Coordinates of C-alpha atoms (C1' of nucleotides) in Angstrom, one line a residue:
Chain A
X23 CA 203.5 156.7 136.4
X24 CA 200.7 155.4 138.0
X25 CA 198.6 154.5 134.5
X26 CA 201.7 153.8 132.3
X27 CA 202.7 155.8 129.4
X28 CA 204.9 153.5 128.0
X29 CA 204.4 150.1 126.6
X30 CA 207.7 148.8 126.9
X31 CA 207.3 149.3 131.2
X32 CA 205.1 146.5 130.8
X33 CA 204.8 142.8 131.6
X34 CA 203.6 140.3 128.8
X35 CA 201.8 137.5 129.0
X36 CA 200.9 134.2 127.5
X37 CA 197.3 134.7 126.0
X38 CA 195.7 131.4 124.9
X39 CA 191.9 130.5 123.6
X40 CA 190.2 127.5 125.1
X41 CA 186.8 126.3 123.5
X42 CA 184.1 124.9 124.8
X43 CA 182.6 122.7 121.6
X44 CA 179.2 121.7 122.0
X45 CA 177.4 119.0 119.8
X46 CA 174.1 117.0 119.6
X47 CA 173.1 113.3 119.9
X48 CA 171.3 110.9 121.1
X49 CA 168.9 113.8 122.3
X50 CA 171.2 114.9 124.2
X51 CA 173.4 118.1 124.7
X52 CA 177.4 117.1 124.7
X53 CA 180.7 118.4 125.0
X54 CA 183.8 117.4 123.8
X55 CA 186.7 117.1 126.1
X56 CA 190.4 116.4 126.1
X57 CA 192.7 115.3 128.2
X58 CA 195.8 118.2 128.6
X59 CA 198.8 117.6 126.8
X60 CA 200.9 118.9 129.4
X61 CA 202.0 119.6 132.5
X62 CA 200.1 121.5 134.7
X63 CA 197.1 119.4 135.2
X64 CA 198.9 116.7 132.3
X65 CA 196.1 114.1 131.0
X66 CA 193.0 115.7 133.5
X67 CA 190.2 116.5 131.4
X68 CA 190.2 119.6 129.6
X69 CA 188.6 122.0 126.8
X70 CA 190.8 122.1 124.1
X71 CA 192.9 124.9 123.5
X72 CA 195.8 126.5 122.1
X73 CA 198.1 130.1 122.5
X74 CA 197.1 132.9 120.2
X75 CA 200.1 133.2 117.5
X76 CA 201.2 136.2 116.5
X77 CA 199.8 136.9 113.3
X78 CA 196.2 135.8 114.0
X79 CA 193.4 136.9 116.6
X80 CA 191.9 135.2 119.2
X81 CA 188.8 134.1 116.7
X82 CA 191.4 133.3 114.3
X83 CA 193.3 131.4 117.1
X84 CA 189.6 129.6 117.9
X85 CA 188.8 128.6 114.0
X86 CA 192.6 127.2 113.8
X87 CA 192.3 124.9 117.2
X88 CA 189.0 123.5 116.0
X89 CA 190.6 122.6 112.6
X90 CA 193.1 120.7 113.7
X91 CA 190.9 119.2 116.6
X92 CA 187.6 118.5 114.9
X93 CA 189.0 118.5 111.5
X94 CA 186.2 121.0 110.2
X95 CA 186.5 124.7 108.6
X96 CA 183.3 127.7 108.6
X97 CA 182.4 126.1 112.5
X98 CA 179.8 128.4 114.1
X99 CA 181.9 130.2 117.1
X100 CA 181.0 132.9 119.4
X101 CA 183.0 134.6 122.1
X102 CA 182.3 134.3 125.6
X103 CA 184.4 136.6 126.9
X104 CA 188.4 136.8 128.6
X105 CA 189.2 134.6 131.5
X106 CA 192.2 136.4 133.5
X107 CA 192.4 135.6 137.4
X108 CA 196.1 136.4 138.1
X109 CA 197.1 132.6 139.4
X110 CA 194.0 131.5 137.1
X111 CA 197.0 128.9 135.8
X112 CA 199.8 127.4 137.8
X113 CA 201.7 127.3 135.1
X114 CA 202.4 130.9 134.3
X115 CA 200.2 133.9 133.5
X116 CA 197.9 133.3 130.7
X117 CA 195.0 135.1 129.9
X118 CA 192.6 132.8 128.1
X119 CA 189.3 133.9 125.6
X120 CA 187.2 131.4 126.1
X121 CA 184.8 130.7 122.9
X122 CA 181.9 127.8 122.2
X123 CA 181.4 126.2 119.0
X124 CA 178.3 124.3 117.7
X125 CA 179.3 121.4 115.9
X126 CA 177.4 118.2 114.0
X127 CA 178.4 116.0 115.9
X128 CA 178.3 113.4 112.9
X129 CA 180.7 115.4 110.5
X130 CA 183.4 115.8 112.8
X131 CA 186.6 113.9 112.0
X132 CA 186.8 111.0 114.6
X133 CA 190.3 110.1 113.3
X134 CA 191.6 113.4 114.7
X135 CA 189.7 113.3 117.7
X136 CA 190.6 109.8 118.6
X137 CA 194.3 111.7 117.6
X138 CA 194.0 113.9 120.9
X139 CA 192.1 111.9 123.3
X140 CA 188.9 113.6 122.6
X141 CA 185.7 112.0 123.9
X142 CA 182.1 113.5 124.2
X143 CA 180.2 113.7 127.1
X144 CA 176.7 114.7 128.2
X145 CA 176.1 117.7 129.6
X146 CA 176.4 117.5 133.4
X147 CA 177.9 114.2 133.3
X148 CA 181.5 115.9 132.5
X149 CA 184.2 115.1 134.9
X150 CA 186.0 117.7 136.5
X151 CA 187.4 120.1 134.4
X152 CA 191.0 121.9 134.8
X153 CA 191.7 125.7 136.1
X154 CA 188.7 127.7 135.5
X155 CA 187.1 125.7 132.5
X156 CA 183.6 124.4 134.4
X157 CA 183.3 128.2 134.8
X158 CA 183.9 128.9 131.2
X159 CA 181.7 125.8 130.5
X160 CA 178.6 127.3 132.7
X161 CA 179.0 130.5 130.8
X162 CA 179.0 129.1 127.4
X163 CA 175.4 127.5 128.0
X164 CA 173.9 130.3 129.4
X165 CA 175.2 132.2 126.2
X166 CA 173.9 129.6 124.3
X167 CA 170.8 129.6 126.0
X168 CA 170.4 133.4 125.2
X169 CA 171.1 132.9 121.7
X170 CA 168.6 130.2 121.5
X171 CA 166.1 132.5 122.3
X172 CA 166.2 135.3 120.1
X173 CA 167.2 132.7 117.0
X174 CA 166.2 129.5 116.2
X175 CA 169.8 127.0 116.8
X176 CA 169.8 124.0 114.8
X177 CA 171.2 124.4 112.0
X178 CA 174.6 124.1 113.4
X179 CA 173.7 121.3 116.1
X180 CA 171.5 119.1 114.0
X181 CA 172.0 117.3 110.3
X182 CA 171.2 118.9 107.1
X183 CA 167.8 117.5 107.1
X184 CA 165.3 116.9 110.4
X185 CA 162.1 116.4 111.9
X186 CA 160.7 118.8 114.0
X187 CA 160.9 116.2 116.9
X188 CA 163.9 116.0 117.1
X189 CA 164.2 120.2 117.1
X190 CA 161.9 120.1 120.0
X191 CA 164.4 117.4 121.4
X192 CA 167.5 119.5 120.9
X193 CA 166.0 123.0 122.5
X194 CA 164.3 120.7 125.5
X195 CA 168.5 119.5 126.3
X196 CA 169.6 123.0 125.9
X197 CA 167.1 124.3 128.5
X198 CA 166.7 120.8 130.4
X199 CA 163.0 121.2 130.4
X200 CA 160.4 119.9 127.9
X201 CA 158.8 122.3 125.1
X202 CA 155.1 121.5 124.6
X203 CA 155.4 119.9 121.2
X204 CA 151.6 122.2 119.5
X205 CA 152.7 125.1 121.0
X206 CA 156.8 124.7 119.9
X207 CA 155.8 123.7 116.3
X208 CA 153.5 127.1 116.3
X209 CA 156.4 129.4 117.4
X210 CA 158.6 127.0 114.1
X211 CA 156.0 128.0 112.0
X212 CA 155.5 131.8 112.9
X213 CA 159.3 132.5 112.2
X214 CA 159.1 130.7 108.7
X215 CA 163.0 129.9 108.5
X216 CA 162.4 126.0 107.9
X217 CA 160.8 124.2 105.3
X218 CA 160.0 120.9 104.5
X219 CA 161.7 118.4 102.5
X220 CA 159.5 116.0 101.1
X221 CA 160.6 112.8 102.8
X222 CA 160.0 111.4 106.0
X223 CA 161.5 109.9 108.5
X224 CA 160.1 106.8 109.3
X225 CA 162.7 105.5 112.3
X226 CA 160.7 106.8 114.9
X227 CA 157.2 106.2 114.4
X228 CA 154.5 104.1 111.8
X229 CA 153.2 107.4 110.2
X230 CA 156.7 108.9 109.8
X231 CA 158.1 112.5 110.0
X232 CA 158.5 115.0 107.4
X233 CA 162.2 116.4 107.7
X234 CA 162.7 119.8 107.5
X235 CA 165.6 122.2 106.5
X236 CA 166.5 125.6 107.5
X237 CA 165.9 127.7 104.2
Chain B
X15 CA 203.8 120.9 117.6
X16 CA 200.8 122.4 116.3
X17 CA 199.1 122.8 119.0
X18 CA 202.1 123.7 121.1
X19 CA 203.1 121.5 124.4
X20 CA 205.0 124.0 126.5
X21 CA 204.2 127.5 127.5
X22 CA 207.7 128.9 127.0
X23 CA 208.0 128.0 123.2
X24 CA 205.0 130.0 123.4
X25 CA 205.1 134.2 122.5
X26 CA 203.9 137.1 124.8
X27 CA 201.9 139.9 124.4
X28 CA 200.6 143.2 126.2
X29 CA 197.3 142.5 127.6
X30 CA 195.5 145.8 128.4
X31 CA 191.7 146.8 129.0
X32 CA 189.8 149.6 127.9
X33 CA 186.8 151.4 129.2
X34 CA 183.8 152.6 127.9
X35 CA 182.1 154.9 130.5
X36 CA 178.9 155.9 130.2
X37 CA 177.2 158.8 132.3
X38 CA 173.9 160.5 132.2
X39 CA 173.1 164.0 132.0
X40 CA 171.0 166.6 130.2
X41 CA 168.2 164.0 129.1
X42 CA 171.5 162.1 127.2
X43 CA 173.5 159.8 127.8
X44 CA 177.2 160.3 127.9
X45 CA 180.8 159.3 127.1
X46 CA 184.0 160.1 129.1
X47 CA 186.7 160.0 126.6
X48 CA 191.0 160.9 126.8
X49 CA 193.3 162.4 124.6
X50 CA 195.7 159.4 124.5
X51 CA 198.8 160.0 127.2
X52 CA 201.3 158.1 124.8
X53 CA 202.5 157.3 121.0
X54 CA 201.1 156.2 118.8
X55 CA 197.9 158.2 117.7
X56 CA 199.4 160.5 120.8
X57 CA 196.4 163.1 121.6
X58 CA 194.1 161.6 119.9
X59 CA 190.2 160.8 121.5
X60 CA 190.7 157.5 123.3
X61 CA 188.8 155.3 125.9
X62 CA 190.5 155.4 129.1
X63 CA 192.9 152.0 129.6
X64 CA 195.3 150.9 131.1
X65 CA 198.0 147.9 131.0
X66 CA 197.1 144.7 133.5
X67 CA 199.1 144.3 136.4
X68 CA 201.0 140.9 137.1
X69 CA 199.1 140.6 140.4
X70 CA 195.5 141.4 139.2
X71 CA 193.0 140.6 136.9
X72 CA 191.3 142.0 133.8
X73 CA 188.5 143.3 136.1
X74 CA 190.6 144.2 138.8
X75 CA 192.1 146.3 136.3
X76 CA 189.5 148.2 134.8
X77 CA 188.1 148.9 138.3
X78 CA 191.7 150.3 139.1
X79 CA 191.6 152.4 136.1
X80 CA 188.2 153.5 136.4
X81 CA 189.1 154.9 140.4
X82 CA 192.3 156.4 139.0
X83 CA 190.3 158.8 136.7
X84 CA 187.1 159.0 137.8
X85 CA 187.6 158.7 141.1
X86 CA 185.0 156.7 142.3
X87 CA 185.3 153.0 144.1
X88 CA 182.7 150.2 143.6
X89 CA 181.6 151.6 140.0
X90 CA 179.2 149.1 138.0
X91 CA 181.4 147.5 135.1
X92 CA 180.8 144.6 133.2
X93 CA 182.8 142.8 130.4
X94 CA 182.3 143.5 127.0
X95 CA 185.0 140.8 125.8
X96 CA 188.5 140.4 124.0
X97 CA 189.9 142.3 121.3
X98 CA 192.7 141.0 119.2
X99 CA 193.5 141.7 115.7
X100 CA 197.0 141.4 115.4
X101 CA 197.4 144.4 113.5
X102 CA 195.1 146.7 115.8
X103 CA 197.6 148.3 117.6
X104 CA 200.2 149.7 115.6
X105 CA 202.6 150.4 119.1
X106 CA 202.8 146.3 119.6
X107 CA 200.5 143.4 119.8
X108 CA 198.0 144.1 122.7
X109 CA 195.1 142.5 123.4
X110 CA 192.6 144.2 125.1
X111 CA 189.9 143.3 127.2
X112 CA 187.3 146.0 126.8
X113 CA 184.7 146.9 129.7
X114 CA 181.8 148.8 130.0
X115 CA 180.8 151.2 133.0
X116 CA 177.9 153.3 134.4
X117 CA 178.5 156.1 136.6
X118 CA 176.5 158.9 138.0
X119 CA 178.1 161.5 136.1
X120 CA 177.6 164.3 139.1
X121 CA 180.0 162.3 141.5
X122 CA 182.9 161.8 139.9
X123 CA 185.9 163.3 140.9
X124 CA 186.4 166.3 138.0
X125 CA 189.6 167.0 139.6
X126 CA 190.7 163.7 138.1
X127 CA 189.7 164.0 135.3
X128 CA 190.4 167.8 134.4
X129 CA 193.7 166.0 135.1
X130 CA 193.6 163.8 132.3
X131 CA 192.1 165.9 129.8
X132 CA 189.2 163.7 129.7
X133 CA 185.7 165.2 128.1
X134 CA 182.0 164.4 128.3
X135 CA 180.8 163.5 124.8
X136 CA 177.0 163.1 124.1
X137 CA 176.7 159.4 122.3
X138 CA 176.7 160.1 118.7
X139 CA 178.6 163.4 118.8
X140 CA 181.8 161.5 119.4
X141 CA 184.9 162.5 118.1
X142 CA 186.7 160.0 115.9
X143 CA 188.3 157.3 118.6
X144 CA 191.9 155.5 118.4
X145 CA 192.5 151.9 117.2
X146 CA 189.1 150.2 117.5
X147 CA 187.8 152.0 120.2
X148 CA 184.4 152.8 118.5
X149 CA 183.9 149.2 117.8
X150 CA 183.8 148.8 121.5
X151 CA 181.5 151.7 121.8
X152 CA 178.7 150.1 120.0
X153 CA 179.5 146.8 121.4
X154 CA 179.3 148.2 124.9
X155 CA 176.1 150.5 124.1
X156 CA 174.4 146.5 122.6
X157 CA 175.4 145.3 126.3
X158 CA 173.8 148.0 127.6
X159 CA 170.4 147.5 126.0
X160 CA 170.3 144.2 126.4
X161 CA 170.8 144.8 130.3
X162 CA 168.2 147.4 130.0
X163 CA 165.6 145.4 128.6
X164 CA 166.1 142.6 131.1
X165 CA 166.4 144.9 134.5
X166 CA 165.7 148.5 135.3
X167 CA 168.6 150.3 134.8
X168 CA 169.1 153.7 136.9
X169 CA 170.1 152.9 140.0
X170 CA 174.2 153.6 138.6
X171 CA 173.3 156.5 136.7
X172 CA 171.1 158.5 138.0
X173 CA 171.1 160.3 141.2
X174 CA 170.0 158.9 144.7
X175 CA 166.4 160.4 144.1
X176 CA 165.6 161.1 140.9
X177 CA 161.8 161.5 139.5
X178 CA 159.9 159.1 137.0
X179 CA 160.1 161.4 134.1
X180 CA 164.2 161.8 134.1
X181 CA 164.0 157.5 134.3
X182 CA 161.5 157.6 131.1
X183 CA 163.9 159.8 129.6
X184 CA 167.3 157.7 130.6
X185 CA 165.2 155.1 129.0
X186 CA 164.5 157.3 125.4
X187 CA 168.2 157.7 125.5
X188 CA 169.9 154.6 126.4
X189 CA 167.6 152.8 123.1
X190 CA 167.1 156.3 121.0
X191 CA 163.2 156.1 120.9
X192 CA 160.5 157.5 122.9
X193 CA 158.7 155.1 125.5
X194 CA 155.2 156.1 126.3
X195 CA 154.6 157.6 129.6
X196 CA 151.7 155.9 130.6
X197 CA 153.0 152.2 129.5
X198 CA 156.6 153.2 130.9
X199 CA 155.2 154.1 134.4
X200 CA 152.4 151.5 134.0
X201 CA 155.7 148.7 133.6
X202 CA 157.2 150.6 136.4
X203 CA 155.1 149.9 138.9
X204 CA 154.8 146.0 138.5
X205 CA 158.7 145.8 138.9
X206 CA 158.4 147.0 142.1
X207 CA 161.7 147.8 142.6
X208 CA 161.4 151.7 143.3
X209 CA 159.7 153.9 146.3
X210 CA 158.5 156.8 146.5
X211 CA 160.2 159.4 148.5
X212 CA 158.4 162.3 150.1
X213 CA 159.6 164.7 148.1
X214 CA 159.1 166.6 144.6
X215 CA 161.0 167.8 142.4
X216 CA 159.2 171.1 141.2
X217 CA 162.2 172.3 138.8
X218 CA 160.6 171.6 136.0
X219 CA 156.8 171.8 136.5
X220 CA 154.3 173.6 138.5
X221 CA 152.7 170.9 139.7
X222 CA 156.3 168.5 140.8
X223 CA 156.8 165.2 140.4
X224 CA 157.7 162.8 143.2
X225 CA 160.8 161.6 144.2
X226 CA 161.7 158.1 143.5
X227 CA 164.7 155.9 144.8
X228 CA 165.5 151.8 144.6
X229 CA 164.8 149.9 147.1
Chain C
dG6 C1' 141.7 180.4 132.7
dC7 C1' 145.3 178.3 130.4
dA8 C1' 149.6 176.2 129.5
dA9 C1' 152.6 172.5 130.8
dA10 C1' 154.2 168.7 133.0
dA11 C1' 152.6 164.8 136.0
dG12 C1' 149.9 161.1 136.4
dT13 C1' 145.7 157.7 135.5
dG14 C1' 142.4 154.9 132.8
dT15 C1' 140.5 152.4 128.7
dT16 C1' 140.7 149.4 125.0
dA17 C1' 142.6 146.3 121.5
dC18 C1' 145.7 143.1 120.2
dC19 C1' 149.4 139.6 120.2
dG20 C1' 152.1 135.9 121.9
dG21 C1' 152.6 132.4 125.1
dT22 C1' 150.6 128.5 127.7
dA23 C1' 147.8 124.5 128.7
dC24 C1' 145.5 121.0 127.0
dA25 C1' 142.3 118.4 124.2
dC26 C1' 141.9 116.4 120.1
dC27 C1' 142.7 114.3 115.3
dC28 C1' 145.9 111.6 111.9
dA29 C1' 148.6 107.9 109.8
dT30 C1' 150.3 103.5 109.9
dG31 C1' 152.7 99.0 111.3
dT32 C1' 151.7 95.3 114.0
Chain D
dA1 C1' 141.6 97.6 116.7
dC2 C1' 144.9 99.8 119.0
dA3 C1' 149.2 101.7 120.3
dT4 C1' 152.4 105.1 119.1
dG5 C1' 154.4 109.1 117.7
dG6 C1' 153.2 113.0 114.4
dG7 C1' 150.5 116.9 113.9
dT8 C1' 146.4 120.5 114.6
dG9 C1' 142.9 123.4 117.1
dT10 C1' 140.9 126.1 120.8
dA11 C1' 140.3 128.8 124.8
dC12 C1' 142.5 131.6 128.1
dC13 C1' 145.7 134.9 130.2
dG14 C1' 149.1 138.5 130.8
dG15 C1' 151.8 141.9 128.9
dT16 C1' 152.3 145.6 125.6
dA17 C1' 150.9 149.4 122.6
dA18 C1' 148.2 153.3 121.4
dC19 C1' 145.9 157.0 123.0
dA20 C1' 142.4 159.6 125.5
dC21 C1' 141.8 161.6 129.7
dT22 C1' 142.4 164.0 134.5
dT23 C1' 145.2 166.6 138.0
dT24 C1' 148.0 170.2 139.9
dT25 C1' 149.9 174.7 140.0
dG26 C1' 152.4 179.0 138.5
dC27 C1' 151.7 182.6 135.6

DNA sequence: GCAAAAGTGTTACCGGTACACCCATGT
DNA sequence: ACATGGGTGTACCGGTAACACTTTTGC
């Protein structure tokens, strides 16, 4: 029966999330990694993962590996789509949906981090990653790249309050090339999702800058 | 373990993908959809799917499916992603991987697909689909127009020569509104991606209208 | 000649880009 | 006063949209 009309003539496998969790700092684009908890590929550096449990989806799956990894709930996570090369993993056939997160990078919970091995690093100065996970990596910015273009990011990325230097600074490290600051703050002010807070921050320069919110 | 350490404490599940074909005919675009072959919702409208094979991939499947009932090699697919709700498949917990694929809808094989009791629907005169097929239907038709708007679709649903007008008119159907000629044709020719052939197509209008192909 | 589809041209506007310029303030 | 980062203004260009117009040909 060539297309199968039972499902019990079937093979199973393992199906797994791994997530690609992207933060901000230091105007810089980062990523945080982990070393794997077991054997194939034990301690190399990868995303963080887990297997899908049987009462939950694959989003589910995502939300409950970043709670336990980052130690934060509502994170902002989108799917970037399944990962399912037969010998993709040595260790048996798993089928992965790979996912990125945007995370503040200052609310995160270090403790549990530190817990797992965690450690962030800038974008293209990653080491190399297990199985297929650069590739997963390479698709997650250029899905984050595509978002960032039809919405303004930040919110997620950045504090609760900033200045629009340091928005300019975030979207120039997601597309490695430098926004021209008058005509960035125009395109800001046509879209009239932000608005100003009244204070400034004064860490950068003598006048200060005004920090902003998302409304 | 919360995060799990082994693979085999780990649980199993079907892993399947599902197809969403478009075609193109009569000034609309198309759906080829399949009474289910097997419980439950037996009968009932379905995208064509199939279970994935221990020695190939999630696309290698779909591709494998797609020449089983259409009939055709090398068809354009791309991924929509992963569905997974626990619950979504009352016959077991499958996960399925759903695709999306453009074929010309006068080559396939109809053969095959008389075979399977598949049936052309126009898009929005579907019959009520299985499990959350119709949730892949509108995610696939998103992909669609997002790929539309970035390159000139055509080239894998239309015929080999095909005149400017039936393109305008894929394009009125693929996003539901009418483009206007003159800008259409006007956007046309700066792509530079089609010739003209010799010919004309004189079916419907005295005058004809050239033949176009890609380059 | 006229209807009907194919195909061209004209104009206005909007968004993006480049770049020059002004502002506030601590030293 | 001046250096530094924050913030504004202007002039141009290309693509898009709206729409009027011309061409071809069978009836």
């Amino acid at each position: 029966m060539i297309l199968g009309e039972k499902y019990n003539e079937e093979l199973k496998y393992f199906v797994a999330v791994d997530c690609v969790i992207f933060g901000y700092e230091d105007d810089e684009l980062k990523l945080l990694l982990y070393p794997r908890r077991f054997e194939p590929h034990y301690k190399e550096w990868s995303l963080m993962g887990g297997f899908v449990q049987p009462d939950e989806s694959c989003d589910a799956a995502a939300q409950r590996v970043l709670q336990l990894t980052v130690g934060l709930t509502d994170i902002y996570l989108e799917q970037i789509g399944g990962f399912s090369a037969p010998n993709r993993d040595p260790g048996g056939r798993v089928v992965s949906i790979a996912y990125y997160a945007l995370v503040k990078i200052n609310e995160y919970k270090k403790s549990l981090v530190s817990e797992y091995g965690g450690r962030w690093f800038t974008l293209n100065k990653t080491p190399n990653l297990v199985l297929d996970h650069e590739q997963m990596v390479k698709e997650a910015l250029l899905k984050l790249r595509l978002k960032a273009t039809y919405e303004l990011v930040g919110k997620e990325l950045l504090p609760e309050k900033f200045t629009l230097t340091q928005l300019n600074n975030l979207y120039n490290a997601i597309f490695k090339k430098t926004f021209d600051q008058g005509n960035f703050r125009k395109k800001l002010a046509s879209l009239k999702v932000l608005e100003q807070t009244g204070e400034k921050d004064t860490s950068n320069s003598k006048r200060g800058a005004y920090y902003y919110k998302f409304k």
